[in-house]
Tab-separated table of C-alpha atoms in Angstrom:
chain	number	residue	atom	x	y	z
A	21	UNK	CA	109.579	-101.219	-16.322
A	22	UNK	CA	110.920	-103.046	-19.422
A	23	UNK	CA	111.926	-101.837	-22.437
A	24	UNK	CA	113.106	-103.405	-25.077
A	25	UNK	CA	116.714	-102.048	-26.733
A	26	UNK	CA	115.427	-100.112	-29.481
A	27	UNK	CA	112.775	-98.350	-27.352
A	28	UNK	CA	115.479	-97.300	-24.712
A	29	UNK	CA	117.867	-96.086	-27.761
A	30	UNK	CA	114.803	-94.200	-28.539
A	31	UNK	CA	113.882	-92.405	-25.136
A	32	UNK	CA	117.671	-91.856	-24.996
A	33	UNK	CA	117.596	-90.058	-28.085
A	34	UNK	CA	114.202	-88.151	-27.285
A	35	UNK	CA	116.177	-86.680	-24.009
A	36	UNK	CA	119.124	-85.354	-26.450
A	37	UNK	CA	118.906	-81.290	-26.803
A	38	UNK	CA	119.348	-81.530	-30.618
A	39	UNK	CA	116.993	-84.700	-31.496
A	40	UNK	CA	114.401	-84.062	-34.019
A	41	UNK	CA	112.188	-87.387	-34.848
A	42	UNK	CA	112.271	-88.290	-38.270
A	43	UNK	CA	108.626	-90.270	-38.361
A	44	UNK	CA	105.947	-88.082	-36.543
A	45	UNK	CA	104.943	-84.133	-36.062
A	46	UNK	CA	107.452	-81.951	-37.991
A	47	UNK	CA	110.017	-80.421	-36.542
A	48	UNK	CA	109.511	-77.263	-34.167
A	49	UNK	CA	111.887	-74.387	-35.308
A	50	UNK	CA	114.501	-74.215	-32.907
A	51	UNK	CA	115.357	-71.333	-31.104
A	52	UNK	CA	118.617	-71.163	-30.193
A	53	UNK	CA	119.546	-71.682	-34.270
A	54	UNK	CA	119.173	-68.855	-36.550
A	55	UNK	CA	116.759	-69.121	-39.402
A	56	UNK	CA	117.974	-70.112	-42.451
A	57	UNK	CA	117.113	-67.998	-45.453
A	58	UNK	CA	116.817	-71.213	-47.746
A	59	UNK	CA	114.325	-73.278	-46.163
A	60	UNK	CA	111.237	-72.345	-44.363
A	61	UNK	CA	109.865	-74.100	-41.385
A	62	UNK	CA	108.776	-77.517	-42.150
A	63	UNK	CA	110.272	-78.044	-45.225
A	64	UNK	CA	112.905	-80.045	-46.323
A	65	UNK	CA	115.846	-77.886	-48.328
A	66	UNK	CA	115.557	-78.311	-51.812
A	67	UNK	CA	118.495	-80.114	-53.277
A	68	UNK	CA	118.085	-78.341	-56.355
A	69	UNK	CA	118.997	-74.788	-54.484
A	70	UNK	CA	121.280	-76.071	-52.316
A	71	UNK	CA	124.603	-74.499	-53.135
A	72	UNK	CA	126.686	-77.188	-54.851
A	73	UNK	CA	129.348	-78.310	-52.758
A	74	UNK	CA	132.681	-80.090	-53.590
A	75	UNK	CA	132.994	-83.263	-55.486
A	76	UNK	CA	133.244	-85.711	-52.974
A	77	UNK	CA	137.192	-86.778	-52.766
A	78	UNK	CA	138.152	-90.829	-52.465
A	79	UNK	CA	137.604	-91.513	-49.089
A	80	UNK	CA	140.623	-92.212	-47.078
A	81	UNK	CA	140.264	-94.206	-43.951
A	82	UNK	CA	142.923	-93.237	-40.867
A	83	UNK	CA	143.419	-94.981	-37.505
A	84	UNK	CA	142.825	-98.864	-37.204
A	85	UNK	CA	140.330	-100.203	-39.531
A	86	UNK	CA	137.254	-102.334	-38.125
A	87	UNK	CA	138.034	-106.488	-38.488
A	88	UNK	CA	136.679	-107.463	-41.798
A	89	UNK	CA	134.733	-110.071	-39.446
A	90	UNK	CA	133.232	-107.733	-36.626
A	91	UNK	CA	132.378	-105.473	-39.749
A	92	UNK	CA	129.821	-108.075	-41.787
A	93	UNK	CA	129.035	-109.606	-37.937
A	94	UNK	CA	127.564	-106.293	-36.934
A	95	UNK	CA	126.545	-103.963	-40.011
A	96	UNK	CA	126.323	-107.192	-42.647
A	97	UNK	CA	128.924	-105.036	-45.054
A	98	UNK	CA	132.730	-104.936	-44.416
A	99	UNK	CA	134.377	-101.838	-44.214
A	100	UNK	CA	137.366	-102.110	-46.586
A	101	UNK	CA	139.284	-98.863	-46.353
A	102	UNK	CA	139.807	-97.026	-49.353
A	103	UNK	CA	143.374	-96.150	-49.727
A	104	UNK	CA	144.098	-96.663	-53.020
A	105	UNK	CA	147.652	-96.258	-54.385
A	106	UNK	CA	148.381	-94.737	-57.760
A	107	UNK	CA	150.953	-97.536	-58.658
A	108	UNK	CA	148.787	-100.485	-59.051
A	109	UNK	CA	149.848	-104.195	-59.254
A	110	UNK	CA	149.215	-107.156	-61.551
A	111	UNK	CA	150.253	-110.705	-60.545
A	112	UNK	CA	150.867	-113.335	-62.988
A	113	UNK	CA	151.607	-116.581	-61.143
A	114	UNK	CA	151.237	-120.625	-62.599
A	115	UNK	CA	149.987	-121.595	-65.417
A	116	UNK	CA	148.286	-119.278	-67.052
A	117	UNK	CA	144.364	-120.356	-67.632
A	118	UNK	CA	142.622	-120.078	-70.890
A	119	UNK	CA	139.475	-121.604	-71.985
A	120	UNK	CA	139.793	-124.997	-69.502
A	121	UNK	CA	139.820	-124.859	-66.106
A	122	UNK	CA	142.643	-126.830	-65.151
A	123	UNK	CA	142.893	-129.926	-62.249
A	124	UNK	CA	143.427	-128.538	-59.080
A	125	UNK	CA	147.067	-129.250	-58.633
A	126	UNK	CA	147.723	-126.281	-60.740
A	127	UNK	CA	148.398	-122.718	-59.373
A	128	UNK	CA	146.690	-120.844	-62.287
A	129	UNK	CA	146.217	-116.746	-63.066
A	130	UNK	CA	142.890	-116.779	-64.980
A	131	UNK	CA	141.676	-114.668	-67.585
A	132	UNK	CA	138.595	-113.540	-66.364
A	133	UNK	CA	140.753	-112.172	-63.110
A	134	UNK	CA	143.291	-110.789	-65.140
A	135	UNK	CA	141.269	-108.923	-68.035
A	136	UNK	CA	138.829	-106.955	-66.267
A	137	UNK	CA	141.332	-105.733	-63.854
A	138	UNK	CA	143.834	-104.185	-66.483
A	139	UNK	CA	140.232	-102.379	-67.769
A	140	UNK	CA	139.646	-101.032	-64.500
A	141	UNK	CA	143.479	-99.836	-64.242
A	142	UNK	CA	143.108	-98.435	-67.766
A	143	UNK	CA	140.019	-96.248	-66.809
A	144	UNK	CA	140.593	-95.158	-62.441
A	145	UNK	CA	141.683	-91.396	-62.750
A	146	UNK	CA	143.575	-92.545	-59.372
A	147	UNK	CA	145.979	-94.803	-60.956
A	148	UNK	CA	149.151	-93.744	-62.717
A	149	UNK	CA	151.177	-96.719	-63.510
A	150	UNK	CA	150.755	-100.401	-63.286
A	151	UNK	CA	153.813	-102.994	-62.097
A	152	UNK	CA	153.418	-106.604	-63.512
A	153	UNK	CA	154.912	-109.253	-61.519
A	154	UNK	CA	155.411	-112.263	-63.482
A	155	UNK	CA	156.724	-115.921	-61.847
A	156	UNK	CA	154.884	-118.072	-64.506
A	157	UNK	CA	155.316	-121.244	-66.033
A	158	UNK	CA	153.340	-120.449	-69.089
A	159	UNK	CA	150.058	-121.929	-70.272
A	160	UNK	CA	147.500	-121.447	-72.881
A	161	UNK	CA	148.377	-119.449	-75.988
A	162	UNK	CA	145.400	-117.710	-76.174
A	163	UNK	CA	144.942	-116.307	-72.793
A	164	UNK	CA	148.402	-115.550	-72.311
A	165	UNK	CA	148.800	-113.442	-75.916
A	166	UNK	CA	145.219	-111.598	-74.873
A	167	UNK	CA	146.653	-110.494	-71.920
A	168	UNK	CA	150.343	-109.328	-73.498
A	169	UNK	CA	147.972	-107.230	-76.416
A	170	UNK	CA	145.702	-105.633	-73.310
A	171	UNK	CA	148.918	-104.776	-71.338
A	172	UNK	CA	150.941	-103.800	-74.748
A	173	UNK	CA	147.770	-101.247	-76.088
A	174	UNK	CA	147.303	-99.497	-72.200
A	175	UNK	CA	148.162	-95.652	-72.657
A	176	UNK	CA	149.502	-95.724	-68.329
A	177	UNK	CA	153.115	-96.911	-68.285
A	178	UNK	CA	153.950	-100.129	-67.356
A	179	UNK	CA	156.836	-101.859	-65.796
A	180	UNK	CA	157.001	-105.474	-65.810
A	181	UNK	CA	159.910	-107.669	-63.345
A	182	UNK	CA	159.915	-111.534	-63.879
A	183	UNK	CA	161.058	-112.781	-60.703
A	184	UNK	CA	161.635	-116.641	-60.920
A	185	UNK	CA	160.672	-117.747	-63.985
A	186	UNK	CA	158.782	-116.294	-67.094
A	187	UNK	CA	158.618	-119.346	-69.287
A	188	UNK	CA	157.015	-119.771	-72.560
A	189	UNK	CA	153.903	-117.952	-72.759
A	190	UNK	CA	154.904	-115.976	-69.883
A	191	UNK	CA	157.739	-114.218	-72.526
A	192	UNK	CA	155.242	-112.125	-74.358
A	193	UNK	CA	153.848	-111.241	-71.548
A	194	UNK	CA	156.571	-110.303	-69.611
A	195	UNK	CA	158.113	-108.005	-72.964
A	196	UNK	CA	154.489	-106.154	-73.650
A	197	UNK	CA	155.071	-103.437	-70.973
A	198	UNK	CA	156.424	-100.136	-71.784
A	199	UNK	CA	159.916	-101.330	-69.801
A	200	UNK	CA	160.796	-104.839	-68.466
A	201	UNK	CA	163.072	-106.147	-65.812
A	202	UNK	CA	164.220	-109.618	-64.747
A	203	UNK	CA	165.865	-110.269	-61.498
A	204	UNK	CA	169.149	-111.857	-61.791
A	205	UNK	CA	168.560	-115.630	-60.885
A	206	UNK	CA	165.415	-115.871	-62.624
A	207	UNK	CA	164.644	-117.501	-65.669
A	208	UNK	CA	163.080	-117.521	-69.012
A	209	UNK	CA	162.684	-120.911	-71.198
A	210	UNK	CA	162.332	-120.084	-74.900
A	211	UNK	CA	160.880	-123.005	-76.805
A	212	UNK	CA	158.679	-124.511	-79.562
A	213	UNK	CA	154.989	-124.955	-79.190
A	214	UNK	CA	154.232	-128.595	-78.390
A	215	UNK	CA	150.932	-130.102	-79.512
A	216	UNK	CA	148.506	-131.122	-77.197
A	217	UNK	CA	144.971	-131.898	-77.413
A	218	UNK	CA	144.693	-131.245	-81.474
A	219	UNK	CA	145.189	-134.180	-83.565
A	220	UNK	CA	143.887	-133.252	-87.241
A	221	UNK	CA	145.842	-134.979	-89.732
A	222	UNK	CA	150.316	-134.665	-89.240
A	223	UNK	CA	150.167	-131.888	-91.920
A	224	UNK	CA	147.629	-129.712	-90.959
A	225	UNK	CA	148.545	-129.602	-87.233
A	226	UNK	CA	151.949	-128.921	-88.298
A	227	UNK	CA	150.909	-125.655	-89.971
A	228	UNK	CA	148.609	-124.795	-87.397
A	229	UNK	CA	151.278	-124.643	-84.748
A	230	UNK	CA	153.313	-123.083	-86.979
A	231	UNK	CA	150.572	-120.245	-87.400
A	232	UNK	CA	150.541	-120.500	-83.275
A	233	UNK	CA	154.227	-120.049	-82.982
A	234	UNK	CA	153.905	-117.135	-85.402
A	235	UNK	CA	151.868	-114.866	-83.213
A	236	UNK	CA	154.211	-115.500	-79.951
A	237	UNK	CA	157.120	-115.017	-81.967
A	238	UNK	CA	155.326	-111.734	-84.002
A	239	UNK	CA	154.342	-109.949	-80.485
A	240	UNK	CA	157.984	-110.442	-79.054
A	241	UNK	CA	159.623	-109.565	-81.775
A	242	UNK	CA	156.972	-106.387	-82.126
A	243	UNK	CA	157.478	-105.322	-78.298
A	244	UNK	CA	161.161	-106.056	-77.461
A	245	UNK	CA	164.937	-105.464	-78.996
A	246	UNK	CA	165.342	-109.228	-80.102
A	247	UNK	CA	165.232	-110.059	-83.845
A	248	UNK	CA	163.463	-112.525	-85.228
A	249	UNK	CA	165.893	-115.096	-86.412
A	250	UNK	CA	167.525	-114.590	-82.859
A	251	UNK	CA	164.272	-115.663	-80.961
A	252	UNK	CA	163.603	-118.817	-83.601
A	253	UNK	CA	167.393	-120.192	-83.244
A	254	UNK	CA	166.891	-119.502	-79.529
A	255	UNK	CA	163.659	-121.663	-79.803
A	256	UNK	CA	165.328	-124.337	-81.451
A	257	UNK	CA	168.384	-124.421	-80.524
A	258	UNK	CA	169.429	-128.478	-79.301
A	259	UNK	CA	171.540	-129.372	-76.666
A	260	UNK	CA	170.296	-126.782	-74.474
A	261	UNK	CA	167.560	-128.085	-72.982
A	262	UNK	CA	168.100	-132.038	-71.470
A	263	UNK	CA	164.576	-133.275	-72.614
A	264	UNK	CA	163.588	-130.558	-75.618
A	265	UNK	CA	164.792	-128.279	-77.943
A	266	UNK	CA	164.991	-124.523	-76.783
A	267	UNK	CA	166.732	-122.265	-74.437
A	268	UNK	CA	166.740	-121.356	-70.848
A	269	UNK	CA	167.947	-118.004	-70.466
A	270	UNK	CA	169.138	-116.508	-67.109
A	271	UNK	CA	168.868	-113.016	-65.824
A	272	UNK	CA	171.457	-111.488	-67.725
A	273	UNK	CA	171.156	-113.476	-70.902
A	274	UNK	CA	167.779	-112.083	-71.696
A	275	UNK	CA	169.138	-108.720	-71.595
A	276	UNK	CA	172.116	-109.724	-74.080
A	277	UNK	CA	169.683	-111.641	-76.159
A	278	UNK	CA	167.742	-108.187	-76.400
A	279	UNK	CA	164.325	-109.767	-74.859
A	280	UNK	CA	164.136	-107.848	-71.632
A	281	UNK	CA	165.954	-104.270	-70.896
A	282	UNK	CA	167.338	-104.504	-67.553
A	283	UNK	CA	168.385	-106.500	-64.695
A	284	UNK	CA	166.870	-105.642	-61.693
A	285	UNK	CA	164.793	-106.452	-59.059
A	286	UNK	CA	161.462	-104.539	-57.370
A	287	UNK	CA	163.212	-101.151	-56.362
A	288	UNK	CA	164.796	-100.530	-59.469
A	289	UNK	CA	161.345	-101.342	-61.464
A	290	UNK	CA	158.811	-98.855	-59.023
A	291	UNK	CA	162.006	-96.158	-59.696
A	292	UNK	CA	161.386	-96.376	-63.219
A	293	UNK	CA	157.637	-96.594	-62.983
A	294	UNK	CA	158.140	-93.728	-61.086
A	295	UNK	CA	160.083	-91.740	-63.879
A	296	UNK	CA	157.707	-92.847	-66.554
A	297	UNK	CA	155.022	-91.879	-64.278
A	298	UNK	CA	156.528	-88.395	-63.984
A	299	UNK	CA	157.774	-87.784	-67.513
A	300	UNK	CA	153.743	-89.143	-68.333
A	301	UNK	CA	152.541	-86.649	-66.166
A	302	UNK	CA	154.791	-83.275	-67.594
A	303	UNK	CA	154.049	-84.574	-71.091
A	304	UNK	CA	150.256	-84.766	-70.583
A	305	UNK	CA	150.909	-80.686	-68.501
A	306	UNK	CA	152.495	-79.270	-71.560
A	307	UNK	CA	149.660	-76.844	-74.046
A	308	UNK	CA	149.265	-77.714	-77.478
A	309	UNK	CA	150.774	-75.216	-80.101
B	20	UNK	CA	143.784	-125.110	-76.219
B	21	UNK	CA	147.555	-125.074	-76.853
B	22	UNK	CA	149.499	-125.176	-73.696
B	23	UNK	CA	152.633	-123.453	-73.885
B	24	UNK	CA	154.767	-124.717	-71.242
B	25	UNK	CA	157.851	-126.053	-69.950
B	26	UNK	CA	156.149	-128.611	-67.717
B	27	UNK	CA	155.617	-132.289	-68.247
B	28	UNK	CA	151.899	-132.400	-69.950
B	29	UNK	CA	150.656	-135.518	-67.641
B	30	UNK	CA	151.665	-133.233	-64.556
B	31	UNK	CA	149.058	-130.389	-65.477
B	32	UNK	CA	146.460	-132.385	-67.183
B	33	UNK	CA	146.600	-134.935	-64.415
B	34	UNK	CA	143.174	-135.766	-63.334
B	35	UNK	CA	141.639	-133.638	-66.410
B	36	UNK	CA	139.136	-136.031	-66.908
B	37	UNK	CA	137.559	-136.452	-63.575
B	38	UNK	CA	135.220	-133.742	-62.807
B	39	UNK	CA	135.398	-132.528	-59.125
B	40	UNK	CA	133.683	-130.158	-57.278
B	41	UNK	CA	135.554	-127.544	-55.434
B	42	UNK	CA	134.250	-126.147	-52.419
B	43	UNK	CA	136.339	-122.923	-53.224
B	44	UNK	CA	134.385	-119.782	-53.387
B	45	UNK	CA	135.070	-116.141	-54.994
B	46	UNK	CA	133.809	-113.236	-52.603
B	47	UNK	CA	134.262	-110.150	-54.179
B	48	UNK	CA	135.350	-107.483	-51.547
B	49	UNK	CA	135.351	-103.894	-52.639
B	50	UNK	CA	137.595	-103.860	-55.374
B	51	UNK	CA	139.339	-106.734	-54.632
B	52	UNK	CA	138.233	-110.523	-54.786
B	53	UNK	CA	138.483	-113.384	-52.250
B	54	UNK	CA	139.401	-117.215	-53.031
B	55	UNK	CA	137.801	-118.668	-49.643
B	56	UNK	CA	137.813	-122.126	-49.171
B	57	UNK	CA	134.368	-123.201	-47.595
B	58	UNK	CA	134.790	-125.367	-44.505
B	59	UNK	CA	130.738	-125.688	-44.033
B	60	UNK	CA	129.009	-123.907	-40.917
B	61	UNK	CA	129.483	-120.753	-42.525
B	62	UNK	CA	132.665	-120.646	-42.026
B	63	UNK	CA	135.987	-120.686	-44.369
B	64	UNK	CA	139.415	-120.004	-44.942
B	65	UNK	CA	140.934	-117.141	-47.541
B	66	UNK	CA	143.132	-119.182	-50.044
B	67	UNK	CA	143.940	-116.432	-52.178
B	68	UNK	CA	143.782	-112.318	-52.631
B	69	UNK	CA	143.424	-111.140	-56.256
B	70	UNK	CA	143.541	-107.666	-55.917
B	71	UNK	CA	145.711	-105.213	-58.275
B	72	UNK	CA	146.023	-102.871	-55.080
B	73	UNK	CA	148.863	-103.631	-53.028
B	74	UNK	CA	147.951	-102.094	-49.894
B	75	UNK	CA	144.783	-104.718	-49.663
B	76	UNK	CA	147.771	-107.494	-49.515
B	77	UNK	CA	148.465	-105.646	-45.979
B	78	UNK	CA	145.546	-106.608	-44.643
B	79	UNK	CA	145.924	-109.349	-42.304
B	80	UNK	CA	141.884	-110.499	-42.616
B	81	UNK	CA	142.627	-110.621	-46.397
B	82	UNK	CA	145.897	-113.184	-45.834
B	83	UNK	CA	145.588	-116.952	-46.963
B	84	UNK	CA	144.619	-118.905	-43.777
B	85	UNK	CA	142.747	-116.239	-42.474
B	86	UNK	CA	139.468	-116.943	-40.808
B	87	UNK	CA	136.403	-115.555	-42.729
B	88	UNK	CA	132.675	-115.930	-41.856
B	89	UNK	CA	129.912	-116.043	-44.556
């Protein structure tokens, strides 16, 4: 006789001691279970009366997970396991992207990656601190200051460690966390804004980058140890650079300069995420008098 | 936009002014989001993982070059 696979899976099922159809007569009482007080025969418990039971905890997922590819082949959903850590990461690699997409020779970090990812760090209950991993060559002035102010205002601690390079725009950005690190080869090139794209009148583009030099050189001065006149000679300082005027500073040179705190690579930087994490944590465990 | 950069402006705006059309995709997965390069027939390649959580990096079906079926 033939059947066809989901009439066998059926029959199969029928056979089963505990199977009770879901489309058809109602369930007989069973016999061999006792009674239970809450529901009577042939009707479904009442959610309402049910008594409430725990909160359902984030599901974490043991033993090998299921191929991301077998997962949408056979159920049409992948099965991404849940494990989330409470020390969450941000990358910030290329240019950064603002407003233009740029050609695709460009490695970029954009915005809209970026932005609603620190708001989902800022609101999970799960996550405690947030590293930021910066190997940048800068970009727009825009995107990259939005970024520094969303990663400057976050109440979680944050650790940044610019490994490689954290030029230009990637210097507010890498001085808006609570603590920053640079590893000891890497890099940081402080210099002037450059004008692309804008051509007003000689005056009035002069001022404007002024006004855009302003608010990078405002935000670092606001979230790190380095003065102001120290950052503009650093900016604009000649003989320096072989094709511009500015300053490439190297590991320990942004420490002395007083624009990053420490040298140091990714251990040192999850330790001290760690201890801000902890000191966070007794702070927030302390009653108000 | 003001670029703030240390690279050469003609190496990043290169080719600003010819439109092309990429045949990279974003797959959001979970929490995390896939760059996936479409290859036609459904099928593709992951180019990049943007994902704040660093176990998803672990993943070996979420690495760049990794095969991945639409």
């Amino acid at each position: 006789m033939y059947y066809d696979n989901n009439q066998r899976f059926k029959n199969e099922q029928r056979r089963s001691p505990d199977y009770t159809p879901t489309v058809g007569p109602m369930p007989r009482p069973n016999p061999n279970t006792p009674p239970n007080p809450s529901t009577t025969p042939g009707q479904m418990p009442n959610p309402m009366t049910q008594p409430r039971t725990e909160p359902n905890k984030g599901k974490r997922v043991t033993g090998k997970p299921k191929g991301m590819i077998d997962s949408i082949k056979e159920l049409g959903t992948p099965d991404v396991p849940e494990t989330k850590s409470n020390i969450q990461c941000v990358t910030i690699i290329g240019q950064v992207e603002g407003h233009l997409s740029l050609p695709p020779q460009n490695k970029t970090t954009k915005y809209e990656h970026i932005i609603p990812q620190l708001v989902g760090l800022e609101q999970s209950n799960e996550v405690e601190g947030v590293l930021l991993i910066l190997n940048t060559v800068g970009g727009d002035v825009e995107a990259g200051l939005a970024i520094s102010e969303m990663v400057a205002s976050m109440s979680k601690p944050t650790v940044s460690i610019v490994l490689g390079g954290g030029h230009s725009i990637g210097g507010p950005i890498a001085v808006s966390t609570d603590y920053s690190f640079i590893a000891e080869t890497a890099s940081m090139t402080i210099h002037p804004i450059r004008l692309n794209g804008l051509v007003v009148g000689v005056p009035q583009t002069y001022e404007y980058l002024d006004k855009m030099q302003d608010r990078v050189i405002g935000f670092v001065t606001q979230h790190s140890r380095i003065k102001e006149d120290k950052f503009r000679e650093l900016m604009f300082r000649t003989g320096d650079l072989a094709r511009d005027i500015g300053t490439v500073l190297i590991g320990d040179d942004a420490v002395k300069a007083g624009l990053i705190d420490e040298v140091g690579g990714l251990g040192k930087a999850v330790q001290k995420l760690r201890q801000m994490i902890d000191q966070n944590n007794n702070q927030r465990g302390v009653p108000l008098q | 936009m003001i670029l703030y950069t240390p690279m050469q402006l003609e190496l990043v705006l290169d080719g600003m002014d010819q439109y092309q059309a990429s045949n990279q995709r974003e797959i959001s997965m979970g929490s995390s989001t896939l760059i996936v390069e479409d290859n036609g027939f459904g099928r593709g390649q992951v180019v990049r993982l943007i994902s704040t959580e660093p176990q998803d990096y672990l993943n070996p079906n979420y690495a760049p070059g990794a095969e991945f079926k639409f």
